[in-house]
Amino acid sequence: MNSERSGKIQTVLGLIEPSELGITLTHEHALIDLSCYFVMPEEATERWYVDKPLTMEILGGIHNRWANNKDLQLLIDEKDQTEEIYKYYLAGGNSFVDTTSIGIGRDPLALARMSRATGLNIIMGASHYVPVSYPDDMDERSEQQITDQIIGDITVGVKDTGIKSGIIGEVGNFWPTNETSRKILRASAHASVETGAAILIHPGFHPDALMHHLNDLIEAGADPSRVIMGHLDTFPNMDVIKQIADTGAYLEYDTFGSEDTVWGAVADQPIFIPTDVQRMQRIENLIEWGYESQIVIAQDVCFKSHLTSHGGKGYSHILESIVPRMRKRGFSNENIDNILIENPKRILTFK
């Protein structure tokens, strides 16, 4: 649908020209509350982790207890988070997509303040995260009600803030999926058709999930070339990735900096965490196969252990560490500009 947004990119501070976007990471979280994943350990001796602050004392063993430590799951201090994302600006970053959708602490007013404080363009997400974060009445909500809410977030603003979403996502899924999740996917597709916004998917971590989610979107009317399929790092089978690529969907490698081998599963879904070298190798393969114009990247900073203040690589890892390594591996400046500038600009521009 043609509107004032057509041909523009919508940030938390308003519409901008695509040429103003610059270097862009398509999957980050400036603020997020992942306590929906919290699990109280059964064992008494494991419960001492629950309320411990994330300090050096427990940092080394925290990743296989990520669901049991409340502090790890919270990035909610606006001052600290503003300082963290500003490091990305100082490294040369211009923009990022904040994919904190409904259910995990989306905070439009704070994102607007952080954008003003740092000079970063922030594109805010819409729609719903994974099933464990759904509102209690999610099963009862109609597809049309969900569609109308997403459209309202994009065209009017979130609640009474006047601050508008610029992308639909991340739309969260588990595997096997359920009817409520599929209903949200269909509503997201309808909202995309109505508004011209792109959709960003958090898939269930199973090879069958990717095409299943994408087919649900397509059957509901979504244009696959307006879809970003996220978390593809965790899918080692490149034949599955090629299937997604052949539809025209965007391919997001969005957990750069996460190389920990102790991660086993999220909500009983096994996760296979590659190294940054493997991520770059897979992107090289995709470029060789002709999919360069569909690749976008990010770090998905979402746990306190990801922050530089807590020993992590932070929001500037790709610019400070990965881009130089890409150049040494033979990526051209054009390859890098396409991945960090041109491809995000294309997908984030409203139709």
GROMACS .gro file of C-alpha atoms in nm:
model
  351
    1MET     CA    1   0.000   0.000   0.000
    2ASN     CA    2   0.134   0.341  -0.096
    3SER     CA    3   0.164   0.574   0.203
    4GLU     CA    4   0.392   0.838   0.350
    5ARG     CA    5   0.623   0.550   0.444
    6SER     CA    6   0.665   0.420   0.089
    7GLY     CA    7   1.026   0.453  -0.019
    8LYS     CA    8   1.132   0.555   0.334
    9ILE     CA    9   1.273   0.385   0.643
   10GLN     CA   10   1.085   0.431   0.969
   11THR     CA   11   1.295   0.483   1.283
   12VAL     CA   12   1.184   0.554   1.638
   13LEU     CA   13   1.244   0.923   1.565
   14GLY     CA   14   1.051   0.923   1.240
   15LEU     CA   15   1.100   0.862   0.870
   16ILE     CA   16   1.439   0.888   0.704
   17GLU     CA   17   1.564   0.851   0.350
   18PRO     CA   18   1.727   0.514   0.272
   19SER     CA   19   2.050   0.699   0.195
   20GLU     CA   20   2.063   0.810   0.561
   21LEU     CA   21   2.069   0.454   0.698
   22GLY     CA   22   2.439   0.371   0.650
   23ILE     CA   23   2.605   0.076   0.820
   24THR     CA   24   2.328  -0.133   0.972
   25LEU     CA   25   2.299  -0.441   1.191
   26THR     CA   26   1.960  -0.606   1.140
   27HIS     CA   27   1.915  -0.796   1.467
   28GLU     CA   28   2.007  -0.639   1.799
   29HIS     CA   29   1.844  -0.561   2.135
   30ALA     CA   30   1.921  -0.226   2.296
   31LEU     CA   31   1.687  -0.317   2.582
   32ILE     CA   32   1.535  -0.657   2.654
   33ASP     CA   33   1.384  -0.868   2.931
   34LEU     CA   34   1.427  -1.240   2.865
   35SER     CA   35   1.292  -1.354   3.200
   36CYS     CA   36   1.023  -1.545   3.008
   37TYR     CA   37   1.291  -1.816   2.977
   38PHE     CA   38   1.366  -1.833   3.350
   39VAL     CA   39   1.362  -2.182   3.501
   40MET     CA   40   1.405  -2.256   3.870
   41PRO     CA   41   1.663  -2.536   3.902
   42GLU     CA   42   1.545  -2.854   4.069
   43GLU     CA   43   1.874  -2.902   4.253
   44ALA     CA   44   1.928  -2.708   4.575
   45THR     CA   45   2.297  -2.651   4.500
   46GLU     CA   46   2.213  -2.491   4.164
   47ARG     CA   47   1.972  -2.238   4.312
   48TRP     CA   48   2.249  -2.013   4.439
   49TYR     CA   49   2.282  -1.890   4.079
   50VAL     CA   50   1.925  -1.762   4.061
   51ASP     CA   51   1.962  -1.420   4.220
   52LYS     CA   52   2.339  -1.374   4.189
   53PRO     CA   53   2.455  -1.063   4.001
   54LEU     CA   54   2.649  -1.148   3.686
   55THR     CA   55   3.005  -1.100   3.812
   56MET     CA   56   3.340  -1.261   3.733
   57GLU     CA   57   3.270  -1.507   4.013
   58ILE     CA   58   3.003  -1.685   3.810
   59LEU     CA   59   3.069  -1.566   3.453
   60GLY     CA   60   3.270  -1.872   3.350
   61GLY     CA   61   2.991  -2.114   3.430
   62ILE     CA   62   2.689  -1.907   3.341
   63HIS     CA   63   2.621  -2.014   2.985
   64ASN     CA   64   2.499  -2.361   3.068
   65ARG     CA   65   2.287  -2.199   3.339
   66TRP     CA   66   2.154  -1.918   3.122
   67ALA     CA   67   1.793  -2.006   3.206
   68ASN     CA   68   1.861  -2.004   3.583
   69ASN     CA   69   2.015  -1.660   3.643
   70LYS     CA   70   1.782  -1.361   3.649
   71ASP     CA   71   2.050  -1.095   3.608
   72LEU     CA   72   2.185  -1.251   3.289
   73GLN     CA   73   1.843  -1.223   3.127
   74LEU     CA   74   1.796  -0.850   3.183
   75LEU     CA   75   1.928  -0.564   2.972
   76ILE     CA   76   1.707  -0.298   3.129
   77ASP     CA   77   1.938  -0.025   3.259
   78GLU     CA   78   1.890   0.260   3.011
   79LYS     CA   79   2.207   0.447   3.108
   80ASP     CA   80   2.430   0.140   3.088
   81GLN     CA   81   2.272   0.025   2.762
   82THR     CA   82   2.306   0.368   2.606
   83GLU     CA   83   2.679   0.358   2.682
   84GLU     CA   84   2.703   0.009   2.531
   85ILE     CA   85   2.529   0.091   2.203
   86TYR     CA   86   2.725   0.417   2.173
   87LYS     CA   87   3.039   0.205   2.132
   88TYR     CA   88   2.886   0.079   1.808
   89TYR     CA   89   2.841   0.439   1.691
   90LEU     CA   90   3.204   0.517   1.779
   91ALA     CA   91   3.315   0.213   1.578
   92GLY     CA   92   3.143   0.355   1.269
   93GLY     CA   93   2.791   0.216   1.300
   94ASN     CA   94   2.495   0.422   1.188
   95SER     CA   95   2.181   0.217   1.245
   96PHE     CA   96   2.041  -0.105   1.385
   97VAL     CA   97   1.716  -0.294   1.406
   98ASP     CA   98   1.596  -0.341   1.762
   99THR     CA   99   1.410  -0.671   1.733
  100THR     CA  100   1.264  -0.662   2.083
  101SER     CA  101   0.904  -0.747   1.998
  102ILE     CA  102   0.599  -0.784   2.222
  103GLY     CA  103   0.658  -0.999   2.530
  104ILE     CA  104   1.023  -0.921   2.605
  105GLY     CA  105   1.017  -0.563   2.725
  106ARG     CA  106   0.980  -0.350   2.413
  107ASP     CA  107   1.029   0.011   2.526
  108PRO     CA  108   0.953   0.271   2.256
  109LEU     CA  109   1.014   0.584   2.464
  110ALA     CA  110   1.348   0.459   2.593
  111LEU     CA  111   1.457   0.362   2.240
  112ALA     CA  112   1.377   0.715   2.124
  113ARG     CA  113   1.583   0.862   2.407
  114MET     CA  114   1.872   0.628   2.328
  115SER     CA  115   1.857   0.721   1.961
  116ARG     CA  116   1.878   1.091   2.045
  117ALA     CA  117   2.161   1.035   2.292
  118THR     CA  118   2.377   0.829   2.056
  119GLY     CA  119   2.296   0.957   1.709
  120LEU     CA  120   2.203   0.606   1.599
  121ASN     CA  121   1.903   0.530   1.381
  122ILE     CA  122   1.700   0.265   1.565
  123ILE     CA  123   1.430   0.071   1.384
  124MET     CA  124   1.183  -0.083   1.630
  125GLY     CA  125   1.007  -0.417   1.586
  126ALA     CA  126   0.641  -0.518   1.602
  127SER     CA  127   0.445  -0.845   1.645
  128HIS     CA  128   0.507  -1.113   1.909
  129TYR     CA  129   0.808  -1.309   2.036
  130VAL     CA  130   0.813  -1.684   2.124
  131PRO     CA  131   0.526  -1.876   2.289
  132VAL     CA  132   0.667  -1.857   2.644
  133SER     CA  133   0.636  -1.478   2.621
  134TYR     CA  134   0.277  -1.464   2.490
  135PRO     CA  135   0.008  -1.280   2.685
  136ASP     CA  136  -0.229  -1.511   2.873
  137ASP     CA  137  -0.509  -1.452   2.624
  138MET     CA  138  -0.304  -1.507   2.309
  139ASP     CA  139  -0.488  -1.826   2.211
  140GLU     CA  140  -0.820  -1.641   2.222
  141ARG     CA  141  -0.712  -1.340   2.016
  142SER     CA  142  -0.827  -1.349   1.658
  143GLU     CA  143  -0.598  -1.327   1.359
  144GLN     CA  144  -0.758  -0.995   1.268
  145GLN     CA  145  -0.701  -0.852   1.617
  146ILE     CA  146  -0.331  -0.938   1.596
  147THR     CA  147  -0.308  -0.796   1.245
  148ASP     CA  148  -0.473  -0.471   1.355
  149GLN     CA  149  -0.233  -0.436   1.649
  150ILE     CA  150   0.073  -0.476   1.426
  151ILE     CA  151  -0.063  -0.232   1.170
  152GLY     CA  152  -0.138   0.018   1.447
  153ASP     CA  153   0.217  -0.008   1.584
  154ILE     CA  154   0.348   0.081   1.237
  155THR     CA  155   0.098   0.345   1.128
  156VAL     CA  156  -0.007   0.513   1.455
  157GLY     CA  157   0.254   0.411   1.711
  158VAL     CA  158   0.283   0.178   2.009
  159LYS     CA  159   0.001   0.248   2.255
  160ASP     CA  160  -0.004   0.624   2.323
  161THR     CA  161   0.366   0.692   2.262
  162GLY     CA  162   0.336   0.798   1.899
  163ILE     CA  163   0.658   0.602   1.833
  164LYS     CA  164   0.621   0.372   1.536
  165SER     CA  165   0.765   0.035   1.447
  166GLY     CA  166   0.967   0.008   1.126
  167ILE     CA  167   0.972  -0.369   1.088
  168ILE     CA  168   0.753  -0.665   1.186
  169GLY     CA  169   0.962  -0.883   1.413
  170GLU     CA  170   1.127  -1.059   1.553
  171VAL     CA  171   0.831  -1.292   1.515
  172GLY     CA  172   0.920  -1.580   1.745
  173ASN     CA  173   0.857  -1.950   1.689
  174PHE     CA  174   0.934  -2.280   1.857
  175TRP     CA  175   0.935  -2.622   1.693
  176PRO     CA  176   0.714  -2.809   1.659
  177THR     CA  177   0.496  -2.508   1.600
  178ASN     CA  178   0.139  -2.460   1.718
  179GLU     CA  179  -0.171  -2.296   1.579
  180THR     CA  180  -0.132  -1.978   1.783
  181SER     CA  181   0.219  -1.922   1.648
  182ARG     CA  182   0.098  -1.987   1.295
  183LYS     CA  183  -0.187  -1.740   1.353
  184ILE     CA  184   0.070  -1.475   1.449
  185LEU     CA  185   0.274  -1.553   1.137
  186ARG     CA  186  -0.035  -1.509   0.920
  187ALA     CA  187  -0.125  -1.185   1.096
  188SER     CA  188   0.231  -1.061   1.043
  189ALA     CA  189   0.201  -1.145   0.674
  190HIS     CA  190  -0.128  -0.955   0.644
  191ALA     CA  191   0.024  -0.654   0.821
  192SER     CA  192   0.324  -0.663   0.588
  193VAL     CA  193   0.100  -0.658   0.283
  194GLU     CA  194  -0.107  -0.374   0.429
  195THR     CA  195   0.183  -0.152   0.541
  196GLY     CA  196   0.476  -0.246   0.316
  197ALA     CA  197   0.694  -0.335   0.617
  198ALA     CA  198   0.943  -0.620   0.611
  199ILE     CA  199   0.911  -0.924   0.842
  200LEU     CA  200   1.191  -1.071   1.054
  201ILE     CA  201   1.155  -1.431   1.175
  202HIS     CA  202   1.301  -1.605   1.480
  203PRO     CA  203   1.256  -1.967   1.363
  204GLY     CA  204   1.216  -2.284   1.559
  205PHE     CA  205   1.559  -2.448   1.579
  206HIS     CA  206   1.488  -2.743   1.350
  207PRO     CA  207   1.566  -2.776   0.977
  208ASP     CA  208   1.199  -2.838   0.895
  209ALA     CA  209   1.098  -2.516   1.068
  210LEU     CA  210   1.248  -2.275   0.816
  211MET     CA  211   1.038  -2.360   0.510
  212HIS     CA  212   0.735  -2.431   0.727
  213HIS     CA  213   0.739  -2.078   0.870
  214LEU     CA  214   0.812  -1.926   0.531
  215ASN     CA  215   0.531  -2.119   0.364
  216ASP     CA  216   0.287  -2.001   0.632
  217LEU     CA  217   0.385  -1.643   0.549
  218ILE     CA  218   0.363  -1.693   0.173
  219GLU     CA  219   0.025  -1.866   0.194
  220ALA     CA  220  -0.103  -1.567   0.391
  221GLY     CA  221   0.009  -1.332   0.114
  222ALA     CA  222   0.357  -1.224   0.221
  223ASP     CA  223   0.619  -1.154  -0.042
  224PRO     CA  224   0.918  -1.377   0.049
  225SER     CA  225   1.156  -1.104  -0.071
  226ARG     CA  226   1.020  -0.894   0.219
  227VAL     CA  227   1.114  -1.159   0.477
  228ILE     CA  228   1.436  -1.187   0.679
  229MET     CA  229   1.493  -1.539   0.809
  230GLY     CA  230   1.694  -1.497   1.127
  231HIS     CA  231   1.933  -1.716   1.326
  232LEU     CA  232   2.057  -1.906   1.022
  233ASP     CA  233   2.395  -1.944   1.198
  234THR     CA  234   2.239  -2.231   1.391
  235PHE     CA  235   2.152  -2.432   1.079
  236PRO     CA  236   2.468  -2.611   0.954
  237ASN     CA  237   2.293  -2.779   0.658
  238MET     CA  238   2.351  -2.538   0.372
  239ASP     CA  239   2.102  -2.720   0.148
  240VAL     CA  240   1.827  -2.595   0.381
  241ILE     CA  241   1.968  -2.242   0.363
  242LYS     CA  242   1.969  -2.259  -0.019
  243GLN     CA  243   1.601  -2.353  -0.011
  244ILE     CA  244   1.526  -2.035   0.180
  245ALA     CA  245   1.752  -1.830  -0.047
  246ASP     CA  246   1.581  -1.957  -0.360
  247THR     CA  247   1.252  -1.805  -0.246
  248GLY     CA  248   1.413  -1.460  -0.245
  249ALA     CA  249   1.407  -1.425   0.136
  250TYR     CA  250   1.690  -1.249   0.315
  251LEU     CA  251   1.946  -1.463   0.499
  252GLU     CA  252   2.045  -1.338   0.843
  253TYR     CA  253   2.363  -1.452   1.019
  254ASP     CA  254   2.298  -1.271   1.341
  255THR     CA  255   2.491  -1.422   1.632
  256PHE     CA  256   2.844  -1.307   1.548
  257GLY     CA  257   3.051  -1.312   1.864
  258SER     CA  258   2.869  -1.610   2.017
  259GLU     CA  259   3.103  -1.908   2.001
  260ASP     CA  260   3.034  -2.084   2.330
  261THR     CA  261   3.013  -2.463   2.300
  262VAL     CA  262   2.810  -2.524   2.615
  263TRP     CA  263   2.478  -2.397   2.477
  264GLY     CA  264   2.257  -2.699   2.432
  265ALA     CA  265   1.894  -2.598   2.383
  266VAL     CA  266   1.636  -2.324   2.417
  267ALA     CA  267   1.296  -2.450   2.534
  268ASP     CA  268   1.409  -2.806   2.445
  269GLN     CA  269   1.512  -2.698   2.096
  270PRO     CA  270   1.875  -2.797   2.030
  271ILE     CA  271   2.100  -2.513   1.914
  272PHE     CA  272   2.423  -2.557   1.722
  273ILE     CA  273   2.647  -2.256   1.778
  274PRO     CA  274   2.914  -2.209   1.509
  275THR     CA  275   3.234  -2.006   1.533
  276ASP     CA  276   3.276  -1.670   1.363
  277VAL     CA  277   3.509  -1.841   1.115
  278GLN     CA  278   3.231  -2.083   1.022
  279ARG     CA  279   2.987  -1.794   0.986
  280MET     CA  280   3.224  -1.622   0.743
  281GLN     CA  281   3.279  -1.948   0.552
  282ARG     CA  282   2.905  -1.995   0.508
  283ILE     CA  283   2.863  -1.637   0.390
  284GLU     CA  284   3.146  -1.694   0.140
  285ASN     CA  285   2.956  -1.996   0.009
  286LEU     CA  286   2.636  -1.795  -0.029
  287ILE     CA  287   2.819  -1.521  -0.218
  288GLU     CA  288   2.975  -1.781  -0.447
  289TRP     CA  289   2.629  -1.928  -0.513
  290GLY     CA  290   2.486  -1.590  -0.613
  291TYR     CA  291   2.295  -1.486  -0.298
  292GLU     CA  292   2.506  -1.186  -0.197
  293SER     CA  293   2.218  -0.940  -0.231
  294GLN     CA  294   2.018  -1.132   0.033
  295ILE     CA  295   2.273  -1.150   0.318
  296VAL     CA  296   2.246  -0.940   0.636
  297ILE     CA  297   2.435  -0.978   0.964
  298ALA     CA  298   2.421  -0.885   1.331
  299GLN     CA  299   2.526  -0.999   1.680
  300ASP     CA  300   2.189  -1.041   1.861
  301VAL     CA  301   2.318  -0.887   2.183
  302CYS     CA  302   2.051  -1.000   2.430
  303PHE     CA  303   2.221  -1.132   2.746
  304LYS     CA  304   2.425  -0.938   2.998
  305SER     CA  305   2.724  -1.163   2.927
  306HIS     CA  306   2.728  -1.021   2.571
  307LEU     CA  307   2.809  -0.671   2.699
  308THR     CA  308   3.164  -0.537   2.702
  309SER     CA  309   3.105  -0.431   3.063
  310HIS     CA  310   3.062  -0.799   3.151
  311GLY     CA  311   3.337  -0.952   2.940
  312GLY     CA  312   3.141  -0.988   2.615
  313LYS     CA  313   3.210  -0.860   2.266
  314GLY     CA  314   2.933  -0.602   2.264
  315TYR     CA  315   2.761  -0.421   1.980
  316SER     CA  316   3.077  -0.320   1.792
  317HIS     CA  317   3.227  -0.668   1.745
  318ILE     CA  318   3.135  -0.695   1.378
  319LEU     CA  319   3.283  -0.356   1.289
  320GLU     CA  320   3.593  -0.384   1.507
  321SER     CA  321   3.678  -0.753   1.465
  322ILE     CA  322   3.481  -0.924   1.188
  323VAL     CA  323   3.509  -0.670   0.906
  324PRO     CA  324   3.893  -0.665   0.927
  325ARG     CA  325   3.895  -1.044   0.925
  326MET     CA  326   3.658  -1.049   0.628
  327ARG     CA  327   3.898  -0.829   0.435
  328LYS     CA  328   4.188  -1.061   0.519
  329ARG     CA  329   3.983  -1.355   0.392
  330GLY     CA  330   3.929  -1.183   0.057
  331PHE     CA  331   3.591  -1.016   0.096
  332SER     CA  332   3.590  -0.707  -0.125
  333ASN     CA  333   3.477  -0.365  -0.010
  334GLU     CA  334   3.175  -0.414  -0.235
  335ASN     CA  335   3.088  -0.744  -0.062
  336ILE     CA  336   3.110  -0.579   0.279
  337ASP     CA  337   2.914  -0.270   0.175
  338ASN     CA  338   2.639  -0.486   0.029
  339ILE     CA  339   2.607  -0.689   0.350
  340LEU     CA  340   2.625  -0.394   0.590
  341ILE     CA  341   2.467  -0.110   0.390
  342GLU     CA  342   2.292  -0.194   0.064
  343ASN     CA  343   2.104  -0.509   0.166
  344PRO     CA  344   1.971  -0.365   0.495
  345LYS     CA  345   1.872  -0.046   0.314
  346ARG     CA  346   1.673  -0.242   0.058
  347ILE     CA  347   1.484  -0.467   0.300
  348LEU     CA  348   1.408  -0.191   0.554
  349THR     CA  349   1.265   0.049   0.295
  350PHE     CA  350   0.886   0.041   0.298
  351LYS     CA  351   0.713  -0.066  -0.022
   0.00000   0.00000   0.00000
